[in-house]
Short mmCIF file of C-alpha atoms and ligand atoms in Angstrom, two decimals:
data_model
loop_
_atom_site.label_atom_id
_atom_site.label_comp_id
_atom_site.label_asym_id
_atom_site.label_seq_id
_atom_site.Cartn_x
_atom_site.Cartn_y
_atom_site.Cartn_z
CA MET M 56 -0.02 0.02 0.00
CA PRO M 57 2.47 2.68 -1.13
CA ASN M 58 0.05 5.57 -0.62
CA GLN M 59 -1.58 4.35 2.64
CA ILE M 60 -0.68 6.21 5.83
CA ARG M 61 -1.13 4.38 9.14
CA ILE M 62 -1.35 6.46 12.30
CA ALA M 63 -0.76 4.65 15.57
CA VAL M 64 -2.72 5.94 18.55
CA SER M 65 -3.73 4.50 21.96
CA LYS M 66 -7.25 4.29 23.27
CA GLY M 67 -8.52 6.51 26.04
CA ARG M 68 -7.30 10.00 26.87
CA ILE M 69 -4.88 10.38 24.01
CA TYR M 70 -7.34 9.09 21.46
CA LYS M 71 -10.15 11.37 22.65
CA GLN M 72 -7.92 14.45 22.58
CA ALA M 73 -6.25 13.56 19.26
CA LEU M 74 -9.63 13.13 17.51
CA PRO M 75 -10.41 16.91 17.10
CA LEU M 76 -6.95 17.49 15.72
CA LEU M 77 -7.31 14.70 13.24
CA ALA M 78 -10.77 15.93 12.26
CA GLN M 79 -9.38 19.33 11.41
CA ALA M 80 -6.97 17.51 9.13
CA ASP M 81 -10.03 15.79 7.53
CA VAL M 82 -9.29 12.44 9.12
CA GLU M 83 -12.31 11.07 10.93
CA PRO M 84 -12.42 7.37 12.06
CA LEU M 85 -15.37 5.35 10.82
CA ASP M 86 -15.38 3.20 14.00
CA ASP M 87 -15.18 3.86 17.68
CA PRO M 88 -12.31 1.88 19.25
CA GLU M 89 -14.05 1.94 22.61
CA THR M 90 -16.81 -0.22 21.14
CA SER M 91 -15.27 -1.89 18.12
CA ARG M 92 -12.73 -4.81 18.42
CA LYS M 93 -11.03 -3.76 15.22
CA LEU M 94 -7.42 -2.73 15.65
CA ILE M 95 -7.11 -1.01 12.25
CA LEU M 96 -9.81 1.62 11.69
CA ASP M 97 -10.81 3.05 8.41
CA THR M 98 -11.17 6.77 8.23
CA SER M 99 -13.01 9.36 6.08
CA ASP M 100 -9.75 9.40 3.98
CA PRO M 101 -9.48 5.98 2.23
CA ASP M 102 -5.71 6.29 2.30
CA ILE M 103 -5.48 6.83 6.04
CA LYS M 104 -5.99 4.19 8.68
CA LEU M 105 -5.79 4.44 12.47
CA VAL M 106 -3.92 1.62 14.25
CA ILE M 107 -5.08 1.15 17.82
CA ILE M 108 -2.27 0.02 20.07
CA ARG M 109 -0.99 0.39 23.64
CA ALA M 110 0.58 3.81 24.39
CA THR M 111 3.88 2.21 25.33
CA ASP M 112 4.10 0.36 21.90
CA VAL M 113 3.57 3.52 19.75
CA PRO M 114 7.37 4.36 19.44
CA ALA M 115 8.23 0.82 18.38
CA TYR M 116 5.41 0.63 15.76
CA VAL M 117 6.54 3.94 14.30
CA ALA M 118 10.25 3.26 14.46
CA TYR M 119 10.00 -0.07 12.80
CA GLY M 120 7.44 1.02 10.11
CA GLY M 121 4.36 -0.77 11.52
CA ALA M 122 2.88 2.70 11.43
CA ASP M 123 3.98 5.75 9.43
CA MET M 124 3.23 8.15 12.31
CA GLY M 125 1.80 8.04 15.73
CA VAL M 126 0.81 9.87 18.87
CA ALA M 127 2.86 9.27 22.00
CA GLY M 128 3.24 10.87 25.38
CA LYS M 129 6.60 12.52 26.08
CA ASP M 130 6.90 10.17 29.13
CA VAL M 131 6.77 7.13 26.84
CA LEU M 132 9.14 8.67 24.30
CA LEU M 133 11.74 9.36 26.96
CA GLU M 134 11.62 5.69 27.96
CA ASN M 135 12.24 4.73 24.26
CA GLU M 136 14.92 7.29 23.42
CA ARG M 137 16.90 4.76 21.42
CA LEU M 138 14.12 4.08 18.89
CA PRO M 139 14.71 6.33 15.87
CA VAL M 140 11.73 8.48 15.08
CA TYR M 141 11.14 12.16 14.16
CA GLU M 142 9.19 14.18 16.59
CA PRO M 143 7.94 17.04 14.53
CA LEU M 144 5.01 18.31 16.71
CA ASP M 145 4.03 18.89 20.26
CA LEU M 146 0.29 18.26 20.11
CA GLY M 147 -0.30 19.93 23.44
CA ILE M 148 -2.76 17.17 24.42
CA ALA M 149 -2.90 14.75 27.38
CA ARG M 150 -1.02 17.31 29.41
CA CYS M 151 0.17 16.29 32.87
CA ARG M 152 3.39 16.41 34.83
CA MET M 153 5.95 13.87 35.96
CA SER M 154 6.58 14.14 39.63
CA VAL M 155 8.25 12.48 42.62
CA ALA M 156 5.70 11.61 45.22
CA GLY M 157 5.79 10.00 48.61
CA LEU M 158 4.14 9.84 52.03
CA PRO M 159 3.72 13.27 53.63
CA GLU M 160 5.83 12.32 56.65
CA SER M 161 8.64 10.67 54.65
CA ARG M 162 12.20 12.09 54.84
CA PRO M 163 13.29 14.65 52.22
CA LEU M 164 14.54 13.26 48.95
CA GLY M 165 18.06 12.04 49.54
CA ARG M 166 20.79 9.62 48.63
CA ARG M 167 20.22 5.89 48.58
CA MET M 168 16.50 6.24 48.44
CA ARG M 169 14.42 3.50 46.73
CA ILE M 170 12.28 4.88 43.97
CA ALA M 171 9.50 2.87 42.38
CA THR M 172 8.52 3.70 38.82
CA LYS M 173 7.74 2.64 35.32
CA TYR M 174 9.67 5.66 34.08
CA VAL M 175 13.13 4.24 34.79
CA ASN M 176 15.01 6.39 32.34
CA SER M 177 13.40 9.61 33.34
CA ALA M 178 13.73 8.91 37.01
CA ARG M 179 17.39 7.94 36.66
CA LYS M 180 18.21 11.06 34.78
CA TYR M 181 16.32 13.25 37.27
CA PHE M 182 18.03 11.96 40.34
CA ALA M 183 21.40 12.01 38.60
CA SER M 184 20.75 15.73 37.73
CA GLN M 185 20.13 16.33 41.48
CA GLY M 186 23.42 14.56 42.38
CA LEU M 187 21.45 11.82 44.13
CA GLN M 188 22.32 8.21 43.77
CA VAL M 189 19.13 6.21 44.19
CA GLU M 190 17.99 2.65 43.72
CA ILE M 191 15.28 2.29 41.11
CA ILE M 192 12.65 -0.47 41.14
CA LYS M 193 10.78 -0.96 37.91
CA LEU M 194 7.03 -1.43 38.31
CA TYR M 195 4.33 -1.73 35.62
CA GLY M 196 1.41 -0.12 37.46
CA SER M 197 -0.21 0.90 40.78
CA MET M 198 2.96 2.73 41.77
CA GLU M 199 1.09 4.61 44.44
CA LEU M 200 1.06 1.42 46.52
CA ALA M 201 4.89 1.17 46.76
CA PRO M 202 5.46 3.89 49.43
CA VAL M 203 2.29 2.82 51.31
CA LEU M 204 3.48 -0.76 51.61
CA GLY M 205 7.06 0.09 52.29
CA LEU M 206 8.44 -1.17 48.89
CA ALA M 207 9.99 2.20 48.12
CA ASP M 208 10.63 5.60 49.68
CA ALA M 209 9.03 7.45 46.81
CA ILE M 210 7.61 7.02 43.34
CA VAL M 211 8.03 8.75 40.02
CA ASP M 212 4.70 8.97 38.24
CA LEU M 213 2.43 11.08 36.10
CA VAL M 214 0.14 13.57 37.94
CA ASP M 215 -2.82 15.37 36.43
CA THR M 216 -5.38 16.52 38.96
CA GLY M 217 -3.49 14.97 41.90
CA ALA M 218 -6.63 12.92 42.83
CA THR M 219 -4.89 9.54 42.58
CA LEU M 220 -2.03 10.63 44.86
CA MET M 221 -4.42 12.11 47.35
CA ALA M 222 -6.67 9.01 47.38
CA ASN M 223 -3.62 6.96 48.34
CA GLY M 224 -2.34 9.39 50.96
CA LEU M 225 0.67 10.60 48.87
CA VAL M 226 1.96 14.10 48.24
CA GLU M 227 4.08 15.53 45.44
CA LYS M 228 7.63 16.06 46.58
CA ALA M 229 9.22 17.41 43.39
CA HIS M 230 8.20 18.36 39.88
CA ILE M 231 10.36 16.74 37.23
CA MET M 232 8.82 17.92 33.97
CA ASP M 233 5.68 18.86 32.15
CA ILE M 234 4.40 16.18 29.79
CA SER M 235 2.25 16.26 26.64
CA SER M 236 1.64 14.07 23.68
CA ARG M 237 3.79 14.35 20.47
CA LEU M 238 3.34 13.43 16.91
CA VAL M 239 6.09 10.98 15.91
CA VAL M 240 6.99 10.03 12.40
CA ASN M 241 8.77 7.07 10.74
CA LYS M 242 11.97 8.20 9.12
CA ALA M 243 11.64 6.15 5.95
CA SER M 244 7.98 7.08 5.38
CA MET M 245 8.97 10.68 5.55
CA LYS M 246 11.07 10.12 2.50
CA THR M 247 8.99 7.63 0.58
CA LYS M 248 5.62 9.24 1.19
CA HIS M 249 6.93 12.80 1.57
CA ALA M 250 4.19 14.86 -0.06
CA ARG M 251 1.25 13.26 1.78
CA MET M 252 3.11 12.97 5.13
CA SER M 253 4.23 16.57 5.06
CA GLN M 254 0.69 17.75 4.13
CA LEU M 255 -0.76 15.75 6.98
CA ILE M 256 1.76 17.05 9.50
CA GLU M 257 1.08 20.64 8.31
CA ASP M 258 -2.70 20.17 8.60
CA ILE M 259 -2.27 18.71 12.20
CA LYS M 260 0.07 21.59 13.07
CA GLN M 261 -2.53 24.13 11.98
CA ALA M 262 -5.13 22.26 14.04
CA VAL M 263 -2.87 22.44 17.11
CA GLU M 264 -2.50 26.17 16.60
CA VAL M 265 -6.25 26.66 16.37
CA GLU M 266 -6.78 24.57 19.59
CA GLN M 267 -4.18 26.54 21.63
P1 AMP C 291 -4.69 12.24 38.44
O1 AMP C 291 -5.37 11.44 39.55
O2 AMP C 291 -5.70 13.13 37.78
O3 AMP C 291 -3.55 13.03 39.01
O4 AMP C 291 -4.18 11.26 37.39
C1 AMP C 291 -3.04 10.49 37.74
C2 AMP C 291 -3.27 9.06 37.18
O5 AMP C 291 -3.54 9.17 35.85
C3 AMP C 291 -1.85 8.39 37.26
O6 AMP C 291 -2.09 7.04 37.49
C4 AMP C 291 -1.26 8.60 35.92
O7 AMP C 291 -0.42 7.54 35.52
C5 AMP C 291 -2.45 8.79 35.02
N1 AMP C 291 -2.27 9.90 34.03
C6 AMP C 291 -2.56 11.20 34.29
N2 AMP C 291 -2.31 11.91 33.20
C7 AMP C 291 -1.89 11.04 32.22
C8 AMP C 291 -1.47 11.22 30.84
N3 AMP C 291 -1.47 12.41 30.26
N4 AMP C 291 -1.04 10.11 30.23
C9 AMP C 291 -1.07 8.92 30.78
N5 AMP C 291 -1.43 8.73 32.09
C10 AMP C 291 -1.80 9.77 32.78
#
């Protein structure tokens, strides 16, 4: 399918917020991934398909050409830095922050702490930048439990409203960075499908400017 463009996107928050941007670029899915079991969705443009995959898999799909472009959180991209993709646009969607959090009464962030996170790369870089040597424990979910059950002194996680931290008796101890979703692009597709890809990126860029 030399003219087909596949866009990888994950269900949920990112999908919902990416839809209006894609719609402005005249790309409207013909199915709803929340109700359909299809993983490849047709769109109003016969040459453009949406590929529904896990957020953490978007960089791999795009880097290895399973998709020509995709939408991925900066948090996920930083954990996959070695995968070669272009990152032409900050879409300004799925905004949140990456923070260190712990129990309110816990000691200040210091050396030799145990940090539980799924963001190993970002956590390691952050503590190194603070001159702190810490032990990092990789978890895949429910990070908030780790300080509560004594598995770790603190966690590195995404925070939006703060409700999840509060519900689990945790407080933010440090702000690491602001996060938003980015458009990422396969390097070969950018050459072989240059005209269509550039047009699509430009249309999405204009949609982002309208939304902001
Ligand atoms: P909140 O309770 O609103 O602070 O949301 C925090 C929870 O939602 C955490 O479990 C985060 O991992 C998740 N979360 C918040 N924002 C995002 C985002 N933009 N992308 C992915 N996960 C998020």
